[in-house]
Short mmCIF file of C-alpha atoms and ligand atoms in Angstrom, two decimals:
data_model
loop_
_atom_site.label_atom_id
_atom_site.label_comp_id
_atom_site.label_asym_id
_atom_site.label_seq_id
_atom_site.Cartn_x
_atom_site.Cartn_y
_atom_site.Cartn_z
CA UNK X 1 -2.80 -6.62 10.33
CA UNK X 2 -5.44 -8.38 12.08
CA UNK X 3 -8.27 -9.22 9.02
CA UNK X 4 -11.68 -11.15 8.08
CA UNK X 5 -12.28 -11.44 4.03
CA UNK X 6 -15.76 -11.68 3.51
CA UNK X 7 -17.98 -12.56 0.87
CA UNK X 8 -20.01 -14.69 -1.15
CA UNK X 9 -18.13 -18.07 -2.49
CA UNK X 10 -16.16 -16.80 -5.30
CA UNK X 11 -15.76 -13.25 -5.05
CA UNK X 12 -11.97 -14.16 -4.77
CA UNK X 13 -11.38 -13.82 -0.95
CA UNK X 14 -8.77 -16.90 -1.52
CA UNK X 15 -7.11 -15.33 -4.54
CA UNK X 16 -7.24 -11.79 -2.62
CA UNK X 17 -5.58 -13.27 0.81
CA UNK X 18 -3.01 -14.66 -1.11
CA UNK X 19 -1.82 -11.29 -2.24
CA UNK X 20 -2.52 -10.14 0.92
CA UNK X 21 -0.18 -12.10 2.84
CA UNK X 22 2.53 -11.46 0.40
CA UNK X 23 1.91 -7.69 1.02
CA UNK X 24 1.97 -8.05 5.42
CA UNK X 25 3.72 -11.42 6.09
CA UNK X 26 0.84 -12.62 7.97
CA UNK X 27 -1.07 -16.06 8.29
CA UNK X 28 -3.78 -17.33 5.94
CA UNK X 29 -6.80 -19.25 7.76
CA UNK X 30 -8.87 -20.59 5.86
CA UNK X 31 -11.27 -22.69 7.30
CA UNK X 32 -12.12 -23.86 3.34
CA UNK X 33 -8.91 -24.92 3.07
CA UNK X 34 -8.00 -26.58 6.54
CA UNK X 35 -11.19 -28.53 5.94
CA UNK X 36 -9.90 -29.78 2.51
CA UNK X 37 -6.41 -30.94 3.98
CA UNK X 38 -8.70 -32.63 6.70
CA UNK X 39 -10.89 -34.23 4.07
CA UNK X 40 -7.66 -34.99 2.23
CA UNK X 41 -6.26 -36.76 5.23
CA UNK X 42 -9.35 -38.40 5.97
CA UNK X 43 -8.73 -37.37 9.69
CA UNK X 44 -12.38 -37.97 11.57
CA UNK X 45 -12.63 -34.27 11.36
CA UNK X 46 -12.29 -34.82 7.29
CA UNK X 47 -14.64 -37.75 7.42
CA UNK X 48 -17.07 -36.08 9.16
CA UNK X 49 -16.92 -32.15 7.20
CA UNK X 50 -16.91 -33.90 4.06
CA UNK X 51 -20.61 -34.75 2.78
CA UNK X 52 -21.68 -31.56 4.02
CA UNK X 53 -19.21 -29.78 2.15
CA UNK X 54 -19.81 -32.05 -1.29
CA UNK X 55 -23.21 -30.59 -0.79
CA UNK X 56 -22.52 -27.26 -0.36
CA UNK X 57 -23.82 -27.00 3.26
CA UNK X 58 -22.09 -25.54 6.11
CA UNK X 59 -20.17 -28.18 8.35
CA UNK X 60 -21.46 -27.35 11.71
CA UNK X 61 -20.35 -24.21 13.75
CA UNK X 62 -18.50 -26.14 16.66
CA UNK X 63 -16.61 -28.01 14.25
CA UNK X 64 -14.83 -24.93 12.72
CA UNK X 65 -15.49 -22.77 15.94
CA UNK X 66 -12.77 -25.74 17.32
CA UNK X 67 -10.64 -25.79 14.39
CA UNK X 68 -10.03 -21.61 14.63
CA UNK X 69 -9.42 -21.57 18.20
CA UNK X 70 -6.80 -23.83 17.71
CA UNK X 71 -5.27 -22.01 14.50
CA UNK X 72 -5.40 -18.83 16.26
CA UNK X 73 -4.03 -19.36 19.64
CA UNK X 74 -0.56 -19.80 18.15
CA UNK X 75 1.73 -16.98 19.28
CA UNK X 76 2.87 -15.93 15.98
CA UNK X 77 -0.84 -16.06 14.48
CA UNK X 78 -2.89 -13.62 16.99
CA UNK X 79 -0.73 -10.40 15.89
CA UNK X 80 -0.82 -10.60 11.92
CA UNK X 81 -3.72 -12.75 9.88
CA UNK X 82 -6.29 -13.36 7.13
CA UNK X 83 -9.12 -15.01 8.11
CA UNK X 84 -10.34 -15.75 4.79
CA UNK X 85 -14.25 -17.76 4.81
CA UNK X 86 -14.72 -17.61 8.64
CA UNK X 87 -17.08 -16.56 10.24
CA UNK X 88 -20.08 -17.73 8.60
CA UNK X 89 -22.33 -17.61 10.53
CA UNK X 90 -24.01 -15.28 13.49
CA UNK X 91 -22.94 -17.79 16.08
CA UNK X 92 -19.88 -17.98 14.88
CA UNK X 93 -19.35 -14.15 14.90
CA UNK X 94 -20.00 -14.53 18.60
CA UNK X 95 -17.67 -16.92 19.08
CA UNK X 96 -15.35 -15.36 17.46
CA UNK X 97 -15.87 -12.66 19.41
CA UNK X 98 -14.98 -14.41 22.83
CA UNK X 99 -12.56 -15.78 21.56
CA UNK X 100 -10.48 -12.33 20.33
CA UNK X 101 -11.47 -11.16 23.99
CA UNK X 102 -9.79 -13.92 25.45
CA UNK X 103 -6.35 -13.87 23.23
CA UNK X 104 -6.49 -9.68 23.94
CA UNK X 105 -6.65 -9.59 19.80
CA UNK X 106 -8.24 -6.05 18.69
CA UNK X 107 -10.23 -6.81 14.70
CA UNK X 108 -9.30 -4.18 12.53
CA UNK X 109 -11.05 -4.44 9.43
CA UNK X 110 -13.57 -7.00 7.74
CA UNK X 111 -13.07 -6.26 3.88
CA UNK X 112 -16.58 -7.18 2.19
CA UNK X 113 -15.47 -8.25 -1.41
CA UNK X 114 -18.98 -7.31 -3.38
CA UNK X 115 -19.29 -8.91 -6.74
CA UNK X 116 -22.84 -9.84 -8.82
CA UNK X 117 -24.54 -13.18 -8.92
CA UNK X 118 -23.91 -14.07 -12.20
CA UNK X 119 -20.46 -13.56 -12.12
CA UNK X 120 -19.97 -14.99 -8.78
CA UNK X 121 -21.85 -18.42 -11.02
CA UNK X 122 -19.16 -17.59 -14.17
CA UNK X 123 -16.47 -17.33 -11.65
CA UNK X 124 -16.90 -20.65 -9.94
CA UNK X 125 -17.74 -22.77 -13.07
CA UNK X 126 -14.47 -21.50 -14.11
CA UNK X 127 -12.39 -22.13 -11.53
CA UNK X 128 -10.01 -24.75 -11.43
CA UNK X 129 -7.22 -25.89 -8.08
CA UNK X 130 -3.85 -27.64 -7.47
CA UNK X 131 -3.77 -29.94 -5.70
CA UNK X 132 -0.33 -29.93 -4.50
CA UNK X 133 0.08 -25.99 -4.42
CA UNK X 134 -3.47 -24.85 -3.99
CA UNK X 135 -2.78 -22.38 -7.05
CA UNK X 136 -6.27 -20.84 -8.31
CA UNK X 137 -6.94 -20.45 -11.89
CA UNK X 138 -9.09 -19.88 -14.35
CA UNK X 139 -9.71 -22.12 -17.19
CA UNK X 140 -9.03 -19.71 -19.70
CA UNK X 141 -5.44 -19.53 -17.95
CA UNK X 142 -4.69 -23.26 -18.00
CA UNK X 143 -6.45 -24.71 -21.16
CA UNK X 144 -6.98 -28.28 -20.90
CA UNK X 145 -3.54 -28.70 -19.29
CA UNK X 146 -3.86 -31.12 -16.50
CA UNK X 147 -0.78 -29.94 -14.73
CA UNK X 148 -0.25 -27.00 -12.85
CA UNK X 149 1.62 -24.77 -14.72
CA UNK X 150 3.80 -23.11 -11.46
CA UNK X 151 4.40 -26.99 -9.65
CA UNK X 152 2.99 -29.54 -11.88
CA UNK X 153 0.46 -30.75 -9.52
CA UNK X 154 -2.60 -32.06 -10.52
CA UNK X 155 -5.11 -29.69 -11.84
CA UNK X 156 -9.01 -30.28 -10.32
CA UNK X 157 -11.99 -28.89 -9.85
CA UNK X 158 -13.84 -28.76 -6.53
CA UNK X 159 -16.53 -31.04 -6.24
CA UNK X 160 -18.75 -27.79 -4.46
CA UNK X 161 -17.95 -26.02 -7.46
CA UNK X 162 -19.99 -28.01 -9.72
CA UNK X 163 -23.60 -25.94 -10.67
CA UNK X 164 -25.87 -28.04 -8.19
CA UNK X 165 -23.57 -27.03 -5.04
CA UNK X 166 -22.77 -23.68 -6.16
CA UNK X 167 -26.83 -23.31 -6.03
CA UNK X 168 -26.60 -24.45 -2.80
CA UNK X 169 -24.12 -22.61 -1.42
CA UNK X 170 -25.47 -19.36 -2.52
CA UNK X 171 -28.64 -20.24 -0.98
CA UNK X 172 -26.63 -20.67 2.11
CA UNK X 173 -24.93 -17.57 1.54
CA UNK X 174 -27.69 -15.79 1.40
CA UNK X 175 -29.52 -17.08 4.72
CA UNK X 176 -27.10 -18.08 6.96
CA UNK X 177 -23.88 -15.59 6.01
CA UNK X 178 -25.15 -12.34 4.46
CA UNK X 179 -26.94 -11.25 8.05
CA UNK X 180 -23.13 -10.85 9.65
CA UNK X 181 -22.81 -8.13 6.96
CA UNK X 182 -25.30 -5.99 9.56
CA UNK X 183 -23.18 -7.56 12.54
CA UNK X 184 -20.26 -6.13 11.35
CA UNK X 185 -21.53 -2.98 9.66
CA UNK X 186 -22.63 -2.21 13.78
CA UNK X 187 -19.21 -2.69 14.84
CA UNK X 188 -17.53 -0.01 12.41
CA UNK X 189 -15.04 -2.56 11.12
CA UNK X 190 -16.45 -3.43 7.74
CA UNK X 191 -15.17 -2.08 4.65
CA UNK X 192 -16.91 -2.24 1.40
CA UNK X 193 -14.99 -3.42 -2.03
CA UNK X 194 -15.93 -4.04 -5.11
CA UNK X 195 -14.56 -6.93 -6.49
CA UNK X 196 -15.92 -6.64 -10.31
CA UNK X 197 -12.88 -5.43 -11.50
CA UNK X 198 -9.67 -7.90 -12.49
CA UNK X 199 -7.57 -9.31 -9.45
CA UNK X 200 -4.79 -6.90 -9.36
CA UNK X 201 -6.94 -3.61 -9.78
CA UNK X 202 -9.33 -5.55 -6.79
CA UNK X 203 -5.97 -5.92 -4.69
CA UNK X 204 -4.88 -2.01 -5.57
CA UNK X 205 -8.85 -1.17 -4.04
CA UNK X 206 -7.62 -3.38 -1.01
CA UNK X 207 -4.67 -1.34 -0.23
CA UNK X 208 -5.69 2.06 -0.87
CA UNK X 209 -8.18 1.00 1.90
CA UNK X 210 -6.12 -0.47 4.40
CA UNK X 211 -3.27 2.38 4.16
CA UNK X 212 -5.71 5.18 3.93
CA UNK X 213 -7.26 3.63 7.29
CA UNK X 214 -5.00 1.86 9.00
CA UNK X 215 -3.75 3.56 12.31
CA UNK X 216 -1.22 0.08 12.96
P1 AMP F 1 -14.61 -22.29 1.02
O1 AMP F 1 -13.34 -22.84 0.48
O2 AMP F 1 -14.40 -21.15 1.96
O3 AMP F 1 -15.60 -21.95 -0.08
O4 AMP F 1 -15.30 -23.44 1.89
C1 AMP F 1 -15.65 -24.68 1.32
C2 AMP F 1 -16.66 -25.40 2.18
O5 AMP F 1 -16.08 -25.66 3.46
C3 AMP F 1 -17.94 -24.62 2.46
O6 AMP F 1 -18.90 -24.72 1.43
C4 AMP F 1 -18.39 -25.30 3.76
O7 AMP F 1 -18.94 -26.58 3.50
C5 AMP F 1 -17.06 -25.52 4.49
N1 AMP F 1 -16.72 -24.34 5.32
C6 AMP F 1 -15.68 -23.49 5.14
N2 AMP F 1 -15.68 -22.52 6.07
C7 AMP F 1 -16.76 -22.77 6.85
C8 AMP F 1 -17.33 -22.11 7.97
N3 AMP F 1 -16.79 -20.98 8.49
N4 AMP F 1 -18.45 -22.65 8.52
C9 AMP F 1 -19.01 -23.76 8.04
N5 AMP F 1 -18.55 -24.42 6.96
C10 AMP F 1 -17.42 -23.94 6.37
#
């Protein structure tokens, strides 16, 4: 299963490619998430993603355009993945594009979760991480425990989640992301689903998509 997740920040591509990749066996990239182990590292890649990602900006196309060609020349990544919050942007589309040429990798589907602005805002107030295990919850789910409840890591909440940089990264969204939804409606690949509903029934859309489509 070769596979981009896209969407709006919280519209639950992570939560969504987790399942996924329990369903096919295949690799999770998230660029999100490398980013976050880079910041956590404070690796010079880290260092320099992280104030645009505190703000909710977009860390510069070459920077993850680098970090996905590595991630996806790996022999037992081209065949089977989730690319979950990559692309992003038209010029990253492209390069994306050249780069699937070059590794002989054939896209089959871009799933577009669709879910409203104001729950997309509920959704990310809401959300809460762990830090060792990278678990997503909800705060209703967790209370005010500060451990996870699955590894006892520490429980967070992104610093881009906060309401200033969720503004801004809808913004973002909206100018710099939503135009690949054309890109990719052109190419056939993309896939409407609405992600309104709760996570499992979203997951059940997901698969009654992929199986009624999906020629292997
Ligand atoms: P995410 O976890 O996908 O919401 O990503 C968190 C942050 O990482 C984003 O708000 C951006 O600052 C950065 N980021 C992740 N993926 C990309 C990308 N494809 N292009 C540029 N910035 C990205």
């Amino acid at each position: 299963m070769k596979l981009i997740l896209f969407g709006p920040p919280g519209v639950g591509k992570g939560t969504q490619a987790k399942l996924l990749v329990e369903e096919f066996n295949c690799k999770h990239i998230s660029t999100g998430d490398l980013l976050r182990e880079a910041v956590k590292n404070k690796t010079p890649l880290g260092l320099k993603a992280k104030t645009y990602m505190d703000a909710g900006n977009l860390v510069p196309d070459e920077v993850v355009i680098g970090l996905i060609e590595e991630v996806l020349a790996a022999d037992d990544t081209r065949e089977n993945f989730i690319l979950d919050g990559f692309p992003r942007t038209v010029p990253q589309a492209e390069a994306l594009d050249e780069l699937f040429k070059k590794l002989n990798i054939t896209l089959d589907y871009v799933l577009s979760l669709e879910v409203e602005n104001d729950e997309i805002v509920r959704r990310l107030s809401q959300r809460r991480l762990c830090r060792s295990c990278g678990r997503i919850y909800i705060l209703s789910q967790i209370g005010n425990n500060v451990k996870c409840p699955a590894c006892g890591g520490e429980i967070y909440q992104r610093d881009d989640d906060k309401p200033e940089a969720v503004r801004r990264r809808l913004e973002v969204y909206q100018q710099q992301t939503k135009p690949l939804l054309d890109y990719y409606r052109k190419s056939g690949k993309l896939v409407p689903i609405n992600g309104m509903h709760e996570i499992g029934y979203v997951h059940k859309l997901i698969l009654d998509q992929l199986y009624k489509n999906y020629k292997g």
